[in-house]
Structure formats: structure tokens, C-alpha cells
Amino acid sequence: MRVVATAGHVDHGKSTLVRVLTGVDPDRLAEERSRGLTIDLGFAGTTLPSGAGIAFVDVPGHVRFLKNMLAGVGAVDACLFVVAATEGWKPQSEEHLRILELLGVAHGVVALTKVDGAGPELTALARDELAERVAGSFLAGAEVVEVAAPTGRGVDALRAALDRLVAATPAAVDRGRTRLWVDRSFAARGAGTVVTGTLTGGDLAVGDELEVGLAPTRAVRVRGLQSLHAAVEAIGPGHRVAVNLAGIGHEAVARGDALVRPGQWHRTRVVDAALHVLAGLDHPVSRRGAHVAYIGAGEFPVRVRVLGPTPIEPGATGPVRLHLPVALPLVPGDRFVLRESGRAETVGGGEVLDVDPQLPASRARPDASVDRVVAERGWVDAAELERLTGTTRPPDLGRWVVDPAARTVAGDALRDRITDAGALGLDVAGLDERERALLAHLDGVRVEAGRARAGAVVDPLAGHPWVAALAAAPFAPPAPDAVDPAVVRELVRRGLVVRTGPVWFAPTALDAAARAVGALLAERPDGVTVAEVRDHLGATRKHVVPLLEHLDAVGVTRRRGDRRVAGPRLPPPA
Ligand SMILES: Nc1nc2c(ncn2[C@@H]2O[C@H](COP(=O)(O)OP(=O)(O)O)[C@@H](O)[C@H]2O)c(=O)[nH]1
Ligand SMILES: [Mg+2]
């Protein structure tokens, strides 16, 4: 299925062709039928000879209803461009072609109508003029089919050409994110609120919980779905859809609103965009101005700020910032048309580049690059990045996509903090989510028992100078006067230093003391005094008393009066 819009000057035979091709009169309003004039959008579909489905959005050609034309062409895949051979190229032929180009429509077929009234010469003339006018546009290589609706001439050839068009037109890009720009909202008898639109991405299914409206949005549920008057349970992108909604009155939804799946879209009132100014405009787009933007199926008054030092000249493309009156669910790549509010002329249009500009207008240099979006933020949640860009990137760290420069800065800062924490290490529990994600990928850093340490030394505390000093002077251990009390506690906790009473020993000193006392007791089995141990070790009483209390506590010795005798853990003599 492809959705194809008609385009062309008023009275050139667009609605007639849709009726001939589908059997449905797209002019559905009584006023349209009585005046023979398309005012609003019409919709009709059919099956082509190949079996492929095609849905038409029939647009008004009259310049007064251009707004309605713009509402209809925002989401189509291709166009059926109509030029009457009797009249040739006219102002709205030109304007519609420009609008389709600005909206990025890239495929089409031309119907040269009313050849029955034109005769061969006028028809040949109209063909030549047409070729000139579409040169350089997406219609340059398009098939041109001559038709005469009253006789049916050319209608089968047109069907065949449409079949080739449908086959050549790629399907709408499905990024799996549901968005339907509402072009009609009405109450259907017995069903309640129905909204229609062209589903450009994602899917819809009966029972879906969605959001509709701009500001504020309302929660709604899909009660029923139709495509070209046939009920369906679910539908994918590139279709005309009528959605029966529960939870809202039809008057609370309007053309231009969006029906989306909650949480999938970034809503924004400011976008940066590339604006192409039409070559035919007789003035540049000044640095600041008020315009009307056509986005999706809606019309929005906008303030435009040119993001550069000079106005944008006709035929040129330049960056602009658009300030919208309401927050719209937009994504880079969305197209828009800009018109002058006062003069009712099409100024240009283009493509959204950034839906959440970070830099002030004076410094913003928008482009469509995802890397720029990441670089301007440093760290972006991967799901948020998808909402901002429409592009899925696997996260680099934790749930974040991280700019390489920001990663280096954050990594260096964290490494400095870890280095500054020294032997004690940095408490991982004190880090935030980003730092913890970063830590796991920081080279030369080790995490043990909840603390991160610079990994230059295998165990930085084991090489602590005080530990070495304790081992070097086993029975005259220095006090930890110059050591951070937190480091002292950590060394004790890890068993690298043993505290007993007011003094600290190396574990090797305690082993050596146990062996020395064992040797003494082998000579004097009835016990040794503090003074005898002190003399034997060459130590002071200040150190020997706590040392012996430790040996008592671990069972190497036992106290009996003022003597120590052998305990159950006394090491055997060497
Ligand atoms: N003679 C002739 N008249 C046509 C042809 N196509 C459309 N018309 C007539 O031209 C008028 C305008 O047609 P319509 O389809 O409403 O034009 P639209 O404004 O482009 O939709 C109607 O009176 C049609 O009957 C054609 O191929 N030959
Ligand atoms: Mg019409």
C-alpha cells in the first residue's frame, strides 16, 4: 500500500481522476459537490491491476485552500500530478510542485488531462511546457500519461503507470515509533470519535493505549481500526487509517494533532532546521520574522530566527531556529513548509535537524549528525537519544551513549580522585551512576571490597611504608604518627598490621615473638617473666607488655601470676 496525493491547479481534473480510478467521489462535502470545487481533503482507495493497494489523498487546487492541501501532503509517499492540456502550467501547478519538493516527496506520475478538449497541437505544447517546468525536479523523469476522463482514454495506461509508481516508491521508513498526524476528527454514528490520518511510522492495533493532542495530551484507547473502509485488527506504516478512539470526544481532537504511543517521542517547542528558500521568492528571509509553518497535518504560527550572520537569499539553504506555539512530537528528518503570514506566499521549507537545541542561537550550528547531539550533551541516555534523533545507538557505558571527549574528561577526573584517595582507595558506594559505569572501563584501576584503587601496585597497602617500618623493627614498632587514621584502620582490617593495646606490630613480628618465647620456655618450662622476655628480645617494657597480652589472647602463652607458661598454641622449638 502506498499513499499518493493529487496535486495541480484548480479545475485541472484531479478529483475527476480519483473518481474514475476508484469509483469514489473524493468531494464529500455538499458544498464541494454543489460548487464542483474541492475545498477540503478527500480520500479514496483502490486496488491496481497488479493487486497492489493505493490510497489517494485528493487535495484542493484553489490557492484559497492551500492550507488544506498542505495538511494532506505532509505524510504521503508519492504524487499524482495533474496538468490540464487545455490550460497548461498554472500558478498552483508551480506552487504544488515546490511544496512537494520541500516536503521531500520524490516519486510521482503526471496525468496530462483534458486531452479531449485540447486537441493534438495544444497537447503537444502542454507536454513541452511541462517538461521545461519539471526539469531539475523530482518529476523530471516521471511518466506522463495523456487522459480524457469523459471518454476513458488513457485511464488504463494511467493505472499501469500508477502500478509502476507504487512498485518504484519505497515504503515509509518504519522506525517502530507510532505517529499519526490527524487530518480529520469526527463522530461516527454508533462508534463515537474517529480520527483519520496517514500512518507514517510504527503500527497501531485495536486495544492500544495512546496519547492524542498537543498541549495538553490525553490518554486514549484504540477501540477500532479501518483502512479504506475495511476493519482491521492492526496496521503498519504507509496506510490511510481511521481510528475509533475511546476516552475522548471528537471535538477535543483537531486537524494537526498527533496520535502517538506514550514515551516514544520528544515533544518540543523549539527546533533547529535547514530552511531552503524558494528560488522564485523576490526577497531574502530576514534574520527574524513571523511566519506560518506547516508540519504534519497542522498549521502553526512560528517565530523564525536565522542562525547565521546574514539573511537567507532566494535559492539558498540556511540554518534557522523555529519557535512553535505548542510542543510537537518531532524528530530530525521531519519536513515543514514555511509561508509568509501576511502575504500568503510560500517562502520555503525544509527539514528538522535538532528537536532539542542545546546551544544559544548565536552559537548553534545544527546538522543531522547524531554525534553532534551526543557531543553537545556529553552523556545521553540511549533511549533519550533515540527520541532525540530517531536513531538507535547501543549504549557505551551503562545506559549511556557517551561522547569520546566527555568520556576522557570524566575518566581523567575519576582517575584523579582514585589516585588522590591513595592506598585507602575510593569508596564505590559514594560514586554516582555514571561514575560507576565509567569505573568498570577505567584502565589501571582495580575495585576490591567496594573500594577503587589505582592499580600500579598489586596491593598498594601491602607496600605501605609504615608496614615496611613495622617489619623492619619488629620489637620496637614505630607509632603511626604520620599515617592517616583511616589507612591505619584499613591496614588492621586487612590483617597487614596487628593492634594490641596501644601498639601496632607487623604480623611477622608476632610470629617471631611466639618462636622466641617458645625457645625461652623450652629452657625454663616453669615460666618466664616480662623482664626476661624483654631482655631476650632486646625490647622495652612498653612494647613487651602488650605483646605478651596478645600472645596470651591467641593461646601461645598463658599467664600464671607474674610469669608466662606454655599455651596450647605455643610453636614447637625449631
Ligand atoms: N473534457 C474534460 N473535462 C474534464 C476532464 N477531467 C475533468 N474534467 C472536468 O473539469 C472540471 C474540473 O474537474 P475537477 O476534477 O473537479 O478538477 P480539480 O479541481 O482538479 O479537482 C469538471 O467539470 C470535470 O468534469 C477531462 O479529462 N476532459
Ligand atoms: Mg478537486
XYZ file of C-alpha atoms and ligand atoms in Angstrom:
603
model
C 0.000 0.000 0.000
C 1.207 3.476 -0.903
C -0.459 6.774 -0.106
C -0.481 9.109 -3.089
C -1.589 12.747 -3.094
C -3.060 14.522 -6.076
C -1.506 17.860 -6.936
C -2.083 20.577 -9.503
C -4.040 23.695 -10.351
C -7.744 24.033 -9.597
C -10.146 22.573 -12.190
C -7.443 20.555 -13.948
C -9.296 17.322 -13.207
C -7.713 15.891 -10.012
C -10.952 14.891 -8.281
C -12.376 13.557 -11.534
C -9.358 11.266 -11.950
C -9.640 9.944 -8.403
C -13.334 9.225 -9.002
C -12.622 7.481 -12.304
C -9.814 5.394 -10.777
C -11.551 4.416 -7.524
C -15.279 4.793 -8.125
C -15.428 7.083 -5.074
C -16.139 10.806 -5.311
C -13.457 12.446 -3.135
C -15.515 15.641 -2.941
C -17.575 14.529 0.033
C -18.931 17.900 1.301
C -22.305 19.091 -0.023
C -20.749 22.478 -0.781
C -17.970 20.817 -2.785
C -20.484 18.857 -4.843
C -22.759 21.848 -5.493
C -19.842 24.096 -6.495
C -17.832 21.396 -8.280
C -14.845 22.565 -6.293
C -12.612 20.713 -3.857
C -12.385 22.650 -0.609
C -11.066 20.067 1.823
C -9.150 16.823 1.569
C -10.835 13.804 0.037
C -9.877 10.180 0.461
C -10.394 7.125 -1.730
C -8.549 3.932 -2.411
C -8.482 1.098 -4.899
C -6.592 -1.972 -5.999
C -4.340 -1.607 -9.034
C -4.130 -4.255 -11.801
C -1.085 -5.844 -10.132
C -3.080 -6.300 -6.941
C -1.186 -3.550 -5.096
C -3.260 -1.212 -2.972
C -3.229 2.526 -3.484
C -4.822 5.251 -1.367
C -5.384 8.740 -2.715
C -5.429 11.933 -0.754
C -7.211 14.352 -3.078
C -6.219 17.941 -2.388
C -7.824 21.236 -3.327
C -6.077 23.128 -6.105
C -7.511 26.532 -5.323
C -4.990 28.864 -3.707
C -7.533 29.822 -1.013
C -7.480 26.274 0.298
C -3.731 25.761 0.155
C -3.754 25.210 3.906
C -5.892 22.108 3.362
C -3.619 20.943 0.570
C -0.653 21.223 2.946
C -2.494 19.206 5.608
C -2.919 16.365 3.130
C 0.523 16.074 1.579
C 2.639 16.061 4.747
C 2.739 12.308 5.049
C 2.319 10.890 1.533
C 4.756 8.623 -0.301
C 4.225 9.889 -3.863
C 2.036 12.128 -6.010
C -0.320 12.055 -8.981
C 0.492 15.379 -10.574
C -2.286 16.732 -12.771
C -1.928 19.309 -15.540
C -4.780 20.109 -17.958
C -3.616 20.106 -21.564
C -6.174 22.835 -22.247
C -4.574 25.288 -19.801
C -1.025 24.126 -19.328
C 1.170 25.039 -16.385
C -0.571 27.429 -13.935
C 0.394 29.158 -10.646
C -0.778 26.332 -8.375
C 0.939 23.774 -10.619
C 4.135 25.621 -9.723
C 3.337 26.096 -6.035
C 2.247 22.484 -5.532
C 5.404 21.188 -7.208
C 7.564 23.384 -4.938
C 5.663 22.269 -1.844
C 6.022 18.581 -2.736
C 9.750 19.104 -3.226
C 10.121 20.908 0.098
C 8.279 18.044 1.799
C 10.703 15.552 0.317
C 8.235 13.762 -1.970
C 10.472 12.066 -4.521
C 8.144 9.973 -6.711
C 5.258 10.779 -8.993
C 3.305 10.277 -12.187
C 1.961 13.126 -14.326
C -1.532 12.977 -15.812
C -1.981 15.338 -18.722
C -5.779 15.710 -18.545
C -8.495 17.081 -20.771
C -6.678 15.993 -23.942
C -10.168 15.531 -25.434
C -10.691 19.274 -25.226
C -7.170 20.302 -26.148
C -6.507 18.610 -29.458
C -3.111 17.284 -30.564
C -1.353 20.637 -31.026
C -2.250 22.134 -27.648
C -1.476 18.790 -26.033
C 1.989 18.729 -27.602
C 2.536 22.306 -26.438
C 1.426 21.431 -22.903
C 3.834 18.471 -22.910
C 6.768 20.672 -23.886
C 5.928 23.283 -21.285
C 5.540 20.568 -18.666
C 8.967 19.113 -19.472
C 10.505 22.574 -19.070
C 8.754 23.269 -15.770
C 9.615 19.998 -14.064
C 13.231 19.959 -15.292
C 15.538 19.592 -12.290
C 12.695 18.494 -10.012
C 11.771 15.008 -8.833
C 9.199 14.889 -11.660
C 11.848 15.375 -14.345
C 11.890 11.705 -15.297
C 8.293 10.923 -14.360
C 5.928 9.158 -16.737
C 3.411 11.466 -18.435
C 0.057 9.873 -19.308
C -2.495 11.618 -21.513
C -6.070 11.150 -20.294
C -9.571 12.210 -21.251
C -11.952 11.414 -18.415
C -15.216 11.637 -20.417
C -14.094 9.011 -22.959
C -11.978 6.957 -20.606
C -8.977 7.401 -22.875
C -5.683 6.837 -21.098
C -7.248 5.631 -17.855
C -5.890 2.075 -18.184
C -2.482 3.468 -19.137
C -2.650 5.637 -16.007
C -3.492 2.603 -13.865
C -0.470 0.795 -15.293
C 1.732 3.844 -14.675
C 0.455 4.040 -11.080
C 1.332 0.370 -10.644
C 4.895 1.129 -11.733
C 4.931 4.172 -9.431
C 3.820 2.110 -6.437
C 6.448 -0.528 -7.221
C 9.171 2.138 -7.505
C 8.209 4.067 -4.379
C 9.922 2.792 -1.245
C 7.738 2.065 1.768
C 7.651 4.640 4.542
C 10.650 4.188 6.822
C 9.403 2.330 9.858
C 11.385 3.272 12.906
C 8.883 1.457 15.084
C 7.615 4.688 16.565
C 3.914 5.272 16.145
C 2.795 8.703 14.977
C -0.373 9.624 13.099
C -0.915 13.283 12.204
C -4.659 13.759 12.466
C -6.250 15.267 9.349
C -9.881 14.734 10.369
C -11.781 14.173 13.595
C -15.484 13.445 13.608
C -18.195 11.480 15.412
C -19.330 8.338 13.622
C -22.827 7.119 14.405
C -22.671 4.250 16.882
C -18.877 4.373 17.142
C -18.007 7.699 18.719
C -14.812 9.588 17.989
C -12.984 8.726 14.773
C -9.753 10.354 13.677
C -8.095 9.780 10.317
C -4.599 10.270 9.014
C -1.701 8.744 7.160
C 0.288 6.449 9.444
C 3.896 7.337 8.693
C 5.696 5.117 11.151
C 5.171 2.428 13.748
C 1.952 0.479 13.966
C -1.497 0.594 15.500
C -3.605 -2.194 16.931
C -7.026 -2.450 18.499
C -6.626 -2.058 22.270
C -3.506 0.151 22.075
C -3.147 2.832 24.740
C -2.079 6.048 23.038
C -1.778 9.781 23.527
C -3.576 12.315 21.373
C -3.408 16.084 21.184
C -0.589 18.553 21.552
C -0.822 20.523 24.774
C -2.192 19.040 26.872
C -2.215 15.460 25.623
C -4.960 12.992 26.500
C -4.779 9.266 27.093
C -6.960 7.306 24.668
C -7.516 3.706 23.669
C -7.940 2.310 20.164
C -11.440 0.802 20.015
C -11.419 0.027 16.319
C -9.358 0.476 13.162
C -10.221 0.812 9.494
C -8.140 1.235 6.402
C -10.061 2.189 3.247
C -13.348 1.286 4.978
C -12.265 -2.261 5.849
C -11.976 -3.133 9.554
C -8.525 -4.339 10.587
C -7.056 -5.519 13.908
C -3.638 -3.970 13.357
C -1.903 -1.907 10.707
C 1.629 -0.826 9.802
C 3.080 2.341 8.303
C 2.245 3.747 4.885
C -1.531 3.413 5.156
C -4.515 5.662 5.406
C -6.120 4.839 8.725
C -9.353 5.671 10.516
C -9.009 5.166 14.264
C -12.008 4.839 16.548
C -10.886 6.260 19.887
C -12.289 5.618 23.346
C -11.702 8.180 26.051
C -12.157 11.423 24.145
C -14.853 13.461 22.387
C -14.351 14.221 18.688
C -14.393 17.974 19.353
C -11.354 17.598 21.650
C -9.185 16.423 18.731
C -8.375 18.648 15.782
C -6.551 18.535 12.457
C -2.841 18.928 13.139
C -2.889 16.990 16.420
C -0.719 13.915 16.740
C -1.712 10.434 17.861
C 1.388 8.763 19.319
C 2.480 5.926 21.554
C 3.402 7.307 25.001
C 7.089 7.712 25.801
C 8.324 7.326 22.239
C 8.544 10.989 21.277
C 10.347 14.090 22.347
C 7.881 16.971 22.405
C 9.394 20.299 21.589
C 8.541 23.968 21.113
C 11.940 24.833 19.649
C 13.609 23.161 16.691
C 16.657 23.933 14.613
C 16.165 23.235 10.931
C 17.582 23.642 7.451
C 15.447 26.162 5.570
C 15.530 26.172 1.790
C 14.218 29.459 0.441
C 12.394 29.142 -2.877
C 14.394 30.495 -5.808
C 11.310 32.324 -7.045
C 10.885 34.388 -3.865
C 11.573 38.076 -4.508
C 13.202 38.809 -1.143
C 15.564 37.076 1.285
C 14.326 35.607 4.577
C 15.356 38.197 7.144
C 17.139 37.329 10.362
C 13.965 37.444 12.484
C 10.379 37.109 11.375
C 6.891 35.757 11.966
C 5.730 33.014 9.630
C 3.313 30.120 9.434
C 4.795 26.630 9.456
C 3.007 23.579 8.078
C 4.145 20.494 9.961
C 2.446 17.124 9.811
C -1.202 17.961 9.102
C -1.147 21.209 11.059
C -0.623 24.910 10.644
C 1.365 26.709 13.338
C 2.380 30.344 13.731
C 6.150 30.387 14.306
C 8.912 32.834 15.067
C 11.889 32.251 12.806
C 15.438 33.172 13.738
C 18.113 32.748 11.086
C 21.146 31.086 12.712
C 23.776 32.939 10.822
C 25.036 36.448 10.310
C 23.062 37.142 7.121
C 19.536 36.678 5.731
C 18.924 33.584 3.580
C 18.752 34.539 -0.098
C 16.242 33.048 -2.571
C 17.504 29.702 -3.829
C 19.795 29.233 -0.813
C 19.537 26.931 2.199
C 20.482 28.035 5.693
C 20.028 27.062 9.337
C 17.104 28.519 11.284
C 15.580 28.172 14.732
C 11.781 27.824 14.826
C 9.810 28.709 17.939
C 6.488 26.857 17.950
C 3.345 27.828 19.861
C 2.830 24.272 21.192
C 5.088 21.313 21.849
C 5.048 18.924 18.871
C 6.311 15.321 18.785
C 9.075 15.806 16.223
C 12.249 14.060 15.135
C 15.123 15.088 12.852
C 14.148 14.468 9.248
C 10.602 15.785 9.675
C 9.697 18.205 6.909
C 7.914 21.523 7.005
C 6.733 24.279 4.702
C 7.036 27.922 5.671
C 4.664 30.612 4.441
C 4.550 34.352 4.953
C 1.650 35.086 7.286
C 0.756 38.431 5.742
C 1.448 37.876 2.062
C 0.164 34.287 1.812
C 3.156 33.203 -0.215
C 5.265 30.113 0.201
C 8.688 31.190 1.415
C 10.361 27.810 1.530
C 10.636 24.821 3.772
C 12.955 22.133 4.796
C 13.987 19.575 7.286
C 14.127 19.480 11.065
C 17.711 18.934 12.250
C 17.523 19.225 16.035
C 14.461 18.831 18.262
C 16.203 19.895 21.460
C 18.782 22.577 20.677
C 21.355 22.949 23.439
C 23.324 25.941 22.235
C 22.117 29.558 22.132
C 21.092 30.771 18.690
C 24.305 32.767 18.397
C 26.429 29.605 18.601
C 24.118 26.871 17.241
C 25.408 25.101 14.114
C 22.767 22.432 13.572
C 23.218 19.442 11.301
C 21.652 15.992 11.134
C 24.562 14.253 12.850
C 23.852 12.027 15.845
C 27.452 12.538 17.005
C 26.782 16.269 17.361
C 23.739 15.582 19.548
C 25.893 13.334 21.735
C 28.836 15.779 21.771
C 26.654 18.710 22.883
C 25.431 16.688 25.845
C 28.455 14.548 26.687
C 26.323 11.804 28.196
C 22.908 10.827 26.765
C 20.640 8.049 27.923
C 20.352 5.685 24.913
C 16.526 5.756 24.991
C 16.557 9.552 25.154
C 18.983 9.668 22.233
C 16.557 7.595 20.182
C 13.756 10.050 20.984
C 16.006 12.962 20.055
C 17.368 11.555 16.805
C 15.201 8.646 15.683
C 18.406 6.617 15.564
C 19.198 3.661 17.795
C 22.726 3.549 19.206
C 23.952 0.874 21.582
C 24.981 2.449 24.903
C 28.738 2.818 25.514
C 28.692 2.876 29.316
C 25.799 1.606 31.399
C 22.696 3.061 29.798
C 24.576 5.987 28.256
C 25.911 6.871 24.874
C 28.982 8.939 25.713
C 30.883 11.460 23.634
C 34.567 10.374 23.396
C 35.846 13.732 24.674
C 33.416 13.776 27.595
C 34.393 10.219 28.409
C 38.066 11.167 28.537
C 37.364 14.176 30.782
C 35.158 12.178 33.158
C 37.615 9.251 33.134
C 40.568 11.511 33.957
C 38.629 13.227 36.752
C 37.626 9.901 38.279
C 41.139 8.530 37.959
C 42.485 11.639 39.745
C 40.048 11.125 42.593
C 41.067 7.477 42.851
C 44.756 8.396 42.822
C 44.152 11.073 45.458
C 42.415 8.505 47.653
C 45.746 6.680 47.737
C 46.137 3.370 49.456
C 42.784 3.695 51.164
C 41.004 3.738 47.815
C 37.793 5.498 46.771
C 34.522 4.242 48.209
C 32.497 2.965 45.201
C 29.238 3.483 47.124
C 29.896 7.229 47.012
C 30.023 7.331 43.197
C 27.057 8.296 41.041
C 25.592 6.016 38.367
C 27.725 7.434 35.548
C 30.958 7.203 37.549
C 30.223 3.612 38.458
C 29.584 2.765 34.786
C 32.842 4.510 33.892
C 34.802 2.768 36.671
C 34.216 -0.651 35.143
C 36.003 0.512 31.979
C 38.824 2.546 33.543
C 42.203 1.046 32.714
C 44.658 0.613 35.575
C 42.039 0.776 38.292
C 41.070 -2.126 40.490
C 37.969 -2.487 42.591
C 38.202 -4.660 45.712
C 35.839 -4.874 48.642
C 33.911 -1.825 47.462
C 36.959 0.419 47.043
C 38.642 1.557 43.850
C 42.432 1.933 43.802
C 44.947 2.904 41.220
C 46.300 -0.466 40.155
C 50.008 0.437 39.707
C 50.927 -1.634 42.777
C 49.477 -5.091 43.226
C 48.357 -4.206 46.752
C 49.151 -0.599 47.499
C 48.548 -1.055 51.237
C 50.896 -4.014 51.397
C 53.697 -1.728 50.269
C 52.729 0.979 52.708
C 55.913 2.489 54.242
C 54.633 2.122 57.795
C 54.012 -1.598 57.198
C 57.594 -1.914 55.978
C 58.850 0.062 59.028
C 56.957 -2.247 61.397
C 58.509 -5.311 59.757
C 61.998 -3.745 59.896
C 61.780 -3.018 63.644
C 59.669 -5.956 64.857
C 60.038 -5.369 68.620
C 60.399 -1.614 68.588
C 57.485 -0.808 66.265
C 57.066 2.857 65.317
C 53.751 4.559 66.146
C 51.638 5.545 63.094
C 52.013 9.238 63.810
C 52.229 10.274 60.128
C 49.646 7.795 58.863
C 46.006 8.687 58.119
C 43.890 7.028 60.857
C 41.565 5.697 58.154
C 44.533 3.983 56.496
C 45.600 2.555 59.885
C 42.110 1.102 60.364
C 42.109 -0.351 56.849
C 45.560 -1.943 57.393
C 44.337 -3.530 60.635
C 41.095 -4.639 58.932
C 43.116 -6.347 56.240
C 45.466 -8.051 58.730
C 48.578 -6.262 57.417
C 49.098 -4.743 60.883
C 48.024 -6.142 64.254
C 46.964 -3.824 67.033
C 47.349 -4.851 70.634
C 46.689 -2.322 73.405
C 48.326 0.952 72.494
C 50.835 -0.505 69.998
C 50.893 -1.950 66.478
C 53.030 -4.857 65.265
C 53.805 -6.438 61.932
C 52.282 -9.967 61.811
C 55.816 -11.320 61.192
C 56.954 -9.687 64.486
C 54.271 -11.575 66.398
C 55.299 -14.865 64.777
C 58.933 -14.148 65.631
C 57.986 -13.267 69.239
C 55.996 -16.514 69.561
C 59.015 -18.515 68.364
C 61.385 -16.616 70.701
C 59.129 -17.143 73.746
C 58.831 -20.836 72.763
C 62.630 -21.143 72.763
C 62.862 -19.475 76.197
C 60.161 -21.730 77.652
C 61.997 -24.810 76.361
C 64.840 -23.795 78.704
C 62.589 -22.623 81.582
C 59.422 -24.715 81.462
C 58.166 -23.252 84.777
C 57.702 -19.861 83.203
C 59.322 -16.605 82.142
C 58.853 -13.037 83.431
C 58.196 -9.867 81.429
C 61.767 -8.722 82.246
C 63.256 -11.986 80.909
C 61.297 -11.729 77.642
C 62.193 -8.033 77.353
C 65.922 -8.822 77.737
C 65.689 -11.756 75.346
C 64.027 -9.669 72.595
C 66.041 -6.550 73.311
C 62.799 -4.588 73.624
C 61.269 -2.147 76.095
C 58.644 -2.920 78.715
C 56.244 -0.526 76.938
C 56.175 -2.932 73.953
C 56.623 -6.253 75.682
C 53.590 -5.998 77.987
C 51.061 -5.586 75.137
C 52.979 -8.154 73.074
C 52.620 -10.805 75.782
C 48.955 -9.887 76.300
C 48.439 -10.601 72.593
C 50.277 -13.941 72.864
C 48.047 -14.813 75.863
C 44.959 -13.877 73.878
C 45.835 -16.089 70.907
C 46.843 -19.056 73.106
C 50.617 -19.038 72.548
C 51.208 -18.333 76.254
C 49.184 -18.368 79.405
C 49.556 -16.070 82.359
C 50.298 -17.612 85.747
C 50.930 -14.923 88.422
C 53.773 -12.770 87.168
C 55.044 -15.490 84.773
C 54.100 -16.797 81.279
C 53.891 -20.540 80.742
C 53.254 -22.515 77.518
C 49.814 -22.143 75.952
C 48.034 -24.613 73.631
C 49.334 -22.784 70.517
C 52.965 -22.455 71.541
C 55.074 -23.167 68.433
C 57.359 -26.189 68.862
C 61.093 -25.334 69.210
C 62.802 -25.135 65.856
N -13.374 17.479 -21.059
C -12.827 17.070 -19.923
N -13.259 17.571 -18.788
C -12.697 17.146 -17.643
C -11.667 16.180 -17.624
N -11.289 15.979 -16.330
C -12.056 16.775 -15.584
N -12.920 17.493 -16.351
C -13.867 18.492 -15.871
O -13.159 19.588 -15.323
C -13.843 20.131 -14.215
C -12.933 20.173 -13.007
O -12.596 18.883 -12.630
P -12.174 18.510 -11.152
O -11.873 17.059 -11.163
O -13.146 18.996 -10.173
O -10.865 19.373 -11.059
P -9.953 19.604 -9.784
O -10.238 20.956 -9.281
O -8.558 19.490 -10.295
O -10.274 18.524 -8.795
C -15.051 19.258 -14.001
O -16.181 19.866 -14.580
C -14.731 17.987 -14.747
O -15.857 17.314 -15.248
C -11.235 15.662 -18.875
O -10.324 14.818 -18.983
N -11.860 16.129 -20.012
Mg -10.757 18.688 -6.895
